[in-house]
mmCIF file of C-alpha atoms in Angstrom:
data_model
loop_
_atom_site.group_PDB
_atom_site.id
_atom_site.type_symbol
_atom_site.label_atom_id
_atom_site.label_comp_id
_atom_site.label_asym_id
_atom_site.label_seq_id
_atom_site.Cartn_x
_atom_site.Cartn_y
_atom_site.Cartn_z
ATOM 1 C CA MET A 1 7.263 -43.648 5.486
ATOM 2 C CA SER A 2 10.424 -43.151 3.924
ATOM 3 C CA LYS A 3 10.385 -44.273 0.156
ATOM 4 C CA THR A 4 13.042 -46.867 -1.159
ATOM 5 C CA TRP A 5 14.023 -45.529 -4.385
ATOM 6 C CA THR A 6 15.295 -47.920 -7.211
ATOM 7 C CA THR A 7 18.010 -46.163 -8.820
ATOM 8 C CA LEU A 8 20.084 -46.231 -11.961
ATOM 9 C CA ILE A 9 23.363 -44.182 -12.246
ATOM 10 C CA ILE A 10 24.009 -42.836 -16.072
ATOM 11 C CA ASP A 11 27.383 -41.263 -16.768
ATOM 12 C CA ASP A 12 30.154 -42.194 -19.408
ATOM 13 C CA GLU A 13 32.877 -41.685 -17.027
ATOM 14 C CA GLN A 14 33.635 -44.871 -14.997
ATOM 15 C CA LEU A 15 35.389 -42.998 -12.057
ATOM 16 C CA ALA A 16 32.279 -40.710 -11.557
ATOM 17 C CA ARG A 17 29.928 -43.730 -11.593
ATOM 18 C CA GLN A 18 32.107 -45.292 -9.104
ATOM 19 C CA ARG A 19 32.455 -42.198 -6.726
ATOM 20 C CA LEU A 20 28.683 -41.895 -6.946
ATOM 21 C CA MET A 21 27.744 -45.563 -5.995
ATOM 22 C CA ARG A 22 30.342 -45.380 -3.120
ATOM 23 C CA LEU A 23 28.848 -42.247 -1.808
ATOM 24 C CA LEU A 24 25.299 -43.655 -2.071
ATOM 25 C CA GLU A 25 26.045 -46.746 -0.046
ATOM 26 C CA PRO A 26 25.089 -45.331 3.477
ATOM 27 C CA TYR A 27 21.747 -44.454 2.331
ATOM 28 C CA GLU A 28 19.513 -47.410 2.793
ATOM 29 C CA ASN A 29 16.500 -45.866 1.059
ATOM 30 C CA ILE A 30 18.483 -45.595 -2.220
ATOM 31 C CA ASP A 31 18.595 -49.142 -4.090
ATOM 32 C CA ILE A 32 20.991 -49.246 -6.978
ATOM 33 C CA ILE A 33 19.931 -51.452 -9.424
ATOM 34 C CA GLY A 34 22.061 -50.747 -12.510
ATOM 35 C CA GLU A 35 24.287 -48.319 -14.216
ATOM 36 C CA ALA A 36 24.498 -47.183 -17.940
ATOM 37 C CA VAL A 37 27.552 -45.726 -19.901
ATOM 38 C CA ASN A 38 26.063 -43.483 -22.177
ATOM 39 C CA GLY A 39 22.508 -42.052 -23.610
ATOM 40 C CA GLN A 40 21.386 -44.763 -25.515
ATOM 41 C CA ASP A 41 22.414 -47.195 -22.715
ATOM 42 C CA GLY A 42 20.636 -45.357 -20.312
ATOM 43 C CA LEU A 43 17.419 -44.994 -22.412
ATOM 44 C CA GLU A 44 17.034 -48.879 -22.876
ATOM 45 C CA LYS A 45 18.024 -49.616 -19.254
ATOM 46 C CA ILE A 46 15.291 -47.199 -18.029
ATOM 47 C CA GLU A 47 12.719 -48.627 -20.121
ATOM 48 C CA THR A 48 13.746 -52.296 -18.900
ATOM 49 C CA LEU A 49 14.468 -51.777 -15.261
ATOM 50 C CA LYS A 50 11.934 -48.726 -14.724
ATOM 51 C CA PRO A 51 13.869 -47.062 -11.709
ATOM 52 C CA ASP A 52 11.969 -44.603 -9.703
ATOM 53 C CA LEU A 53 15.225 -42.337 -9.608
ATOM 54 C CA ILE A 54 18.344 -41.684 -12.208
ATOM 55 C CA PHE A 55 21.410 -39.838 -11.495
ATOM 56 C CA LEU A 56 22.084 -38.549 -14.961
ATOM 57 C CA ASP A 57 25.083 -36.841 -16.531
ATOM 58 C CA ILE A 58 24.331 -34.062 -18.954
ATOM 59 C CA GLU A 59 27.037 -34.473 -21.426
ATOM 60 C CA MET A 60 27.283 -38.153 -22.748
ATOM 61 C CA PRO A 61 27.957 -39.594 -26.073
ATOM 62 C CA VAL A 62 25.314 -41.108 -28.085
ATOM 63 C CA PHE A 63 22.608 -38.996 -26.574
ATOM 64 C CA ASN A 64 23.165 -36.311 -24.013
ATOM 65 C CA GLY A 65 20.835 -36.189 -20.673
ATOM 66 C CA PHE A 66 18.368 -33.853 -22.231
ATOM 67 C CA GLU A 67 18.115 -35.774 -25.486
ATOM 68 C CA MET A 68 17.745 -39.025 -23.716
ATOM 69 C CA LEU A 69 14.988 -37.656 -21.187
ATOM 70 C CA GLY A 70 13.054 -36.505 -24.225
ATOM 71 C CA GLN A 71 12.647 -40.098 -25.559
ATOM 72 C CA LEU A 72 11.594 -41.622 -22.417
ATOM 73 C CA GLN A 73 8.219 -43.404 -21.971
ATOM 74 C CA HIS A 74 8.897 -44.418 -18.149
ATOM 75 C CA GLN A 75 9.540 -41.015 -16.243
ATOM 76 C CA PRO A 76 11.803 -41.290 -13.329
ATOM 77 C CA LYS A 77 12.644 -38.668 -10.855
ATOM 78 C CA VAL A 78 15.947 -37.058 -12.072
ATOM 79 C CA VAL A 79 19.107 -35.793 -10.514
ATOM 80 C CA PHE A 80 21.444 -34.255 -12.872
ATOM 81 C CA THR A 81 25.278 -34.828 -12.258
ATOM 82 C CA THR A 82 27.208 -32.114 -14.214
ATOM 83 C CA ALA A 83 30.528 -30.221 -14.185
ATOM 84 C CA TYR A 84 28.656 -27.020 -15.343
ATOM 85 C CA ASP A 85 29.500 -23.944 -13.299
ATOM 86 C CA GLN A 86 26.756 -23.730 -10.517
ATOM 87 C CA TYR A 87 25.582 -20.485 -11.281
ATOM 88 C CA ALA A 88 24.678 -21.697 -14.803
ATOM 89 C CA ILE A 89 22.550 -24.169 -13.162
ATOM 90 C CA LYS A 90 20.876 -22.436 -10.245
ATOM 91 C CA ALA A 91 17.258 -22.766 -12.135
ATOM 92 C CA PHE A 92 17.433 -26.427 -11.153
ATOM 93 C CA GLU A 93 16.884 -25.482 -7.448
ATOM 94 C CA GLU A 94 13.664 -23.906 -8.542
ATOM 95 C CA ASP A 95 12.015 -27.075 -9.606
ATOM 96 C CA SER A 96 11.684 -30.790 -8.695
ATOM 97 C CA ILE A 97 14.404 -31.510 -10.673
ATOM 98 C CA ASP A 98 17.822 -31.485 -8.566
ATOM 99 C CA TYR A 99 21.418 -31.373 -9.481
ATOM 100 C CA LEU A 100 24.919 -32.370 -8.149
ATOM 101 C CA LEU A 101 27.967 -30.526 -9.089
ATOM 102 C CA LYS A 102 31.164 -32.811 -10.175
ATOM 103 C CA PRO A 103 32.866 -34.203 -8.012
ATOM 104 C CA VAL A 104 29.848 -35.028 -6.127
ATOM 105 C CA GLU A 105 30.495 -33.993 -2.336
ATOM 106 C CA THR A 106 29.055 -35.766 0.718
ATOM 107 C CA GLY A 107 27.086 -32.654 2.091
ATOM 108 C CA ARG A 108 25.399 -31.839 -1.219
ATOM 109 C CA LEU A 109 24.441 -35.320 -1.749
ATOM 110 C CA GLU A 110 22.731 -35.430 1.592
ATOM 111 C CA LYS A 111 20.648 -32.371 0.776
ATOM 112 C CA THR A 112 19.579 -34.059 -2.353
ATOM 113 C CA ILE A 113 18.589 -37.366 -0.712
ATOM 114 C CA LYS A 114 16.505 -35.367 1.756
ATOM 115 C CA ARG A 115 14.702 -33.347 -0.933
ATOM 116 C CA LEU A 116 13.776 -36.457 -2.778
ATOM 117 C CA GLN A 117 11.954 -37.732 0.406
ATOM 118 C CA GLN A 118 10.177 -34.388 0.823
ATOM 119 C CA THR A 119 9.197 -33.948 -2.924
ATOM 120 C CA GLN A 120 8.237 -37.762 -3.243
ATOM 121 C CA HIS A 121 4.614 -37.139 -3.801
ATOM 122 C CA GLN A 122 5.036 -34.150 -6.041
ATOM 123 C CA PRO A 123 4.442 -34.861 -9.888
ATOM 124 C CA ILE A 124 7.522 -34.685 -12.316
ATOM 125 C CA ASP A 125 7.739 -31.793 -14.259
ATOM 126 C CA TYR A 126 9.967 -31.620 -17.134
ATOM 127 C CA GLY A 127 8.334 -28.446 -18.607
ATOM 128 C CA ASN A 128 11.532 -26.201 -17.953
ATOM 129 C CA LEU A 129 14.055 -28.754 -19.728
ATOM 130 C CA ASP A 130 14.022 -27.070 -23.227
ATOM 131 C CA VAL A 131 14.874 -23.489 -21.518
ATOM 132 C CA LEU A 132 17.540 -25.057 -19.258
ATOM 133 C CA MET A 133 19.183 -27.298 -22.168
ATOM 134 C CA ARG A 134 19.330 -23.999 -24.425
ATOM 135 C CA HIS A 135 20.969 -22.122 -21.571
ATOM 136 C CA LEU A 136 23.313 -24.714 -20.671
ATOM 137 C CA GLN A 137 24.436 -25.424 -24.098
ATOM 138 C CA GLY A 138 25.303 -21.582 -24.507
ATOM 139 C CA THR A 139 27.342 -21.950 -21.464
ATOM 140 C CA LYS A 140 31.032 -22.523 -22.819
ATOM 141 C CA ASN A 141 32.126 -19.362 -20.794
ATOM 142 C CA ILE A 142 33.314 -21.506 -17.717
ATOM 143 C CA LYS A 143 36.457 -20.123 -16.036
ATOM 144 C CA THR A 144 37.362 -22.984 -14.064
ATOM 145 C CA LEU A 145 37.584 -26.815 -13.694
ATOM 146 C CA THR A 146 37.320 -28.761 -10.268
ATOM 147 C CA VAL A 147 39.233 -31.312 -9.071
ATOM 148 C CA LYS A 148 39.512 -33.165 -5.668
ATOM 149 C CA ILE A 149 42.452 -33.267 -3.498
ATOM 150 C CA GLY A 150 42.351 -35.129 -0.421
ATOM 151 C CA ASP A 151 38.793 -33.806 1.195
ATOM 152 C CA LYS A 152 39.261 -30.541 -0.671
ATOM 153 C CA ILE A 153 37.820 -29.254 -4.180
ATOM 154 C CA LEU A 154 40.396 -27.063 -5.738
ATOM 155 C CA LEU A 155 39.196 -24.842 -8.759
ATOM 156 C CA VAL A 156 41.744 -24.592 -11.719
ATOM 157 C CA LYS A 157 41.563 -21.601 -13.590
ATOM 158 C CA LEU A 158 41.144 -22.370 -17.504
ATOM 159 C CA ASP A 159 43.924 -19.841 -18.244
ATOM 160 C CA THR A 160 46.434 -21.884 -15.990
ATOM 161 C CA ILE A 161 45.968 -25.010 -17.874
ATOM 162 C CA ILE A 162 48.721 -25.783 -20.383
ATOM 163 C CA TYR A 163 47.412 -29.110 -21.645
ATOM 164 C CA ILE A 164 45.213 -32.017 -20.877
ATOM 165 C CA GLU A 165 46.393 -35.650 -21.019
ATOM 166 C CA ALA A 166 44.952 -38.838 -20.929
ATOM 167 C CA GLU A 167 47.190 -41.602 -19.324
ATOM 168 C CA GLU A 168 45.803 -45.191 -19.351
ATOM 169 C CA LYS A 169 42.338 -44.882 -17.510
ATOM 170 C CA TYR A 170 43.229 -41.431 -15.964
ATOM 171 C CA VAL A 171 42.936 -37.737 -17.224
ATOM 172 C CA PHE A 172 45.215 -34.849 -15.871
ATOM 173 C CA LEU A 173 45.294 -31.279 -16.062
ATOM 174 C CA HIS A 174 48.862 -29.731 -16.461
ATOM 175 C CA THR A 175 49.157 -26.273 -15.270
ATOM 176 C CA VAL A 176 51.697 -23.327 -15.641
ATOM 177 C CA ASP A 177 53.054 -24.096 -12.165
ATOM 178 C CA GLY A 178 54.239 -27.497 -13.168
ATOM 179 C CA LYS A 179 51.542 -29.421 -11.292
ATOM 180 C CA LYS A 180 49.533 -32.240 -12.327
ATOM 181 C CA HIS A 181 45.999 -32.484 -11.418
ATOM 182 C CA LEU A 182 43.810 -35.596 -11.540
ATOM 183 C CA THR A 183 40.228 -34.907 -12.700
ATOM 184 C CA ASP A 184 37.128 -37.071 -13.161
ATOM 185 C CA PHE A 185 36.366 -35.853 -16.571
ATOM 186 C CA THR A 186 37.095 -37.668 -19.789
ATOM 187 C CA ILE A 187 39.076 -36.094 -22.597
ATOM 188 C CA SER A 188 35.877 -36.235 -24.912
ATOM 189 C CA SER A 189 33.667 -34.399 -22.382
ATOM 190 C CA LEU A 190 36.352 -31.769 -21.862
ATOM 191 C CA GLU A 191 36.716 -31.264 -25.454
ATOM 192 C CA GLU A 192 32.978 -30.636 -25.485
ATOM 193 C CA LYS A 193 32.719 -28.485 -22.404
ATOM 194 C CA LEU A 194 35.763 -26.177 -22.926
ATOM 195 C CA PRO A 195 35.883 -22.971 -24.800
ATOM 196 C CA ASP A 196 37.324 -22.666 -28.249
ATOM 197 C CA GLN A 197 40.976 -21.957 -26.996
ATOM 198 C CA PHE A 198 41.204 -25.694 -26.065
ATOM 199 C CA VAL A 199 42.158 -27.936 -29.051
ATOM 200 C CA ARG A 200 42.355 -31.656 -29.438
ATOM 201 C CA ILE A 201 45.682 -32.487 -31.171
ATOM 202 C CA HIS A 202 45.423 -36.380 -30.470
ATOM 203 C CA ARG A 203 43.133 -38.832 -29.053
ATOM 204 C CA SER A 204 44.767 -38.609 -25.759
ATOM 205 C CA THR A 205 45.923 -34.707 -25.787
ATOM 206 C CA VAL A 206 44.056 -31.351 -25.502
ATOM 207 C CA ILE A 207 46.156 -28.129 -25.490
ATOM 208 C CA ASN A 208 45.243 -24.627 -24.585
ATOM 209 C CA SER A 209 46.108 -22.769 -27.674
ATOM 210 C CA ASP A 210 46.778 -19.757 -25.757
ATOM 211 C CA GLN A 211 49.791 -21.270 -24.071
ATOM 212 C CA ILE A 212 51.439 -22.438 -27.358
ATOM 213 C CA LYS A 213 55.107 -21.100 -27.663
ATOM 214 C CA GLU A 214 55.785 -22.427 -31.285
ATOM 215 C CA ILE A 215 54.520 -24.977 -33.689
ATOM 216 C CA ARG A 216 56.857 -27.364 -35.655
ATOM 217 C CA LYS A 217 56.385 -29.481 -38.548
ATOM 218 C CA GLY A 218 56.684 -33.158 -37.620
ATOM 219 C CA PHE A 219 56.510 -36.292 -39.632
ATOM 220 C CA ASN A 220 53.812 -37.758 -41.884
ATOM 221 C CA GLY A 221 51.842 -34.518 -41.579
ATOM 222 C CA ALA A 222 51.658 -34.206 -37.930
ATOM 223 C CA PHE A 223 52.776 -31.253 -35.681
ATOM 224 C CA VAL A 224 54.669 -30.734 -32.741
ATOM 225 C CA PHE A 225 53.382 -27.954 -30.291
ATOM 226 C CA VAL A 226 55.890 -26.613 -27.873
ATOM 227 C CA MET A 227 54.188 -25.021 -24.963
ATOM 228 C CA ASN A 228 54.681 -22.036 -22.977
ATOM 229 C CA ASN A 229 55.703 -23.589 -19.751
ATOM 230 C CA THR A 230 59.284 -23.811 -17.959
ATOM 231 C CA GLU A 231 59.764 -27.273 -19.499
ATOM 232 C CA ASN A 232 58.878 -25.986 -23.137
ATOM 233 C CA THR A 233 56.762 -29.385 -23.085
ATOM 234 C CA ARG A 234 56.650 -30.744 -26.794
ATOM 235 C CA LEU A 235 53.123 -32.248 -27.590
ATOM 236 C CA LYS A 236 52.799 -34.270 -31.069
ATOM 237 C CA SER A 237 49.520 -34.237 -33.162
ATOM 238 C CA SER A 238 48.249 -37.428 -34.431
ATOM 239 C CA ARG A 239 48.536 -37.560 -38.312
ATOM 240 C CA SER A 240 44.728 -37.853 -38.592
ATOM 241 C CA ASN A 241 44.509 -34.580 -37.014
ATOM 242 C CA GLY A 242 46.734 -32.522 -39.484
ATOM 243 C CA GLU A 243 44.468 -31.193 -41.750
ATOM 244 C CA VAL A 244 42.001 -29.891 -39.141
ATOM 245 C CA LEU A 245 45.135 -28.381 -37.272
ATOM 246 C CA ARG A 246 46.325 -26.682 -40.589
ATOM 247 C CA ASP A 247 43.240 -25.105 -40.756
ATOM 248 C CA ARG A 248 42.800 -23.980 -37.150
ATOM 249 C CA PHE A 249 46.351 -22.454 -37.132
ATOM 250 C CA GLY A 250 46.765 -21.376 -40.589
ATOM 251 C CA ILE A 251 50.062 -23.475 -41.364
#
């Protein structure tokens, strides 16, 4: 008999939560009983609601996904939702733990739901999480970010990104070809995920330091970064970031 899974979605990105809930709607055996916006919120709701299953983002504020799991008393089945490169997380396929690469695709989600039914009687084994955590936390050598365009997934190479900017509730990647790509990631999650060449200069702006054409001094300790694209885009830093940026660029 097919099991019904009471389910909690834990992700700090609202768009990612909404997308996953929409994709799960057709599955009658998935009963979504709540959502959580960070590791602390997730920890509290798991202990209160005691779900059978959680869809869990790895990188979140307060506690990341691994830290949250380490504090649980109630142990649900876990499906990680992550933007890590699929090769870096291939080890998940060898365990009872599964993963979904963001942005989540219908076909891959269907495979996960089938796997849940096949493994519903297997014990939950978190024995390899420490190893996986150390491996993933050392994986800042990602080369691309994924963005969804219609029914296609586009891989945007990091070295083509000039800067990343938040506009109200949305975050966009600006690339060397002058295009602007909407992404599901938050600025904060990208700041943690991306390699060191990406520098946050403002609460709404991350720049690719390899794409800086020149740096100019602004007012009140701020700086203006002129980027190496055809528009010579000028991006102003926040005054509060001034000291960090002076140290970073030796200015």
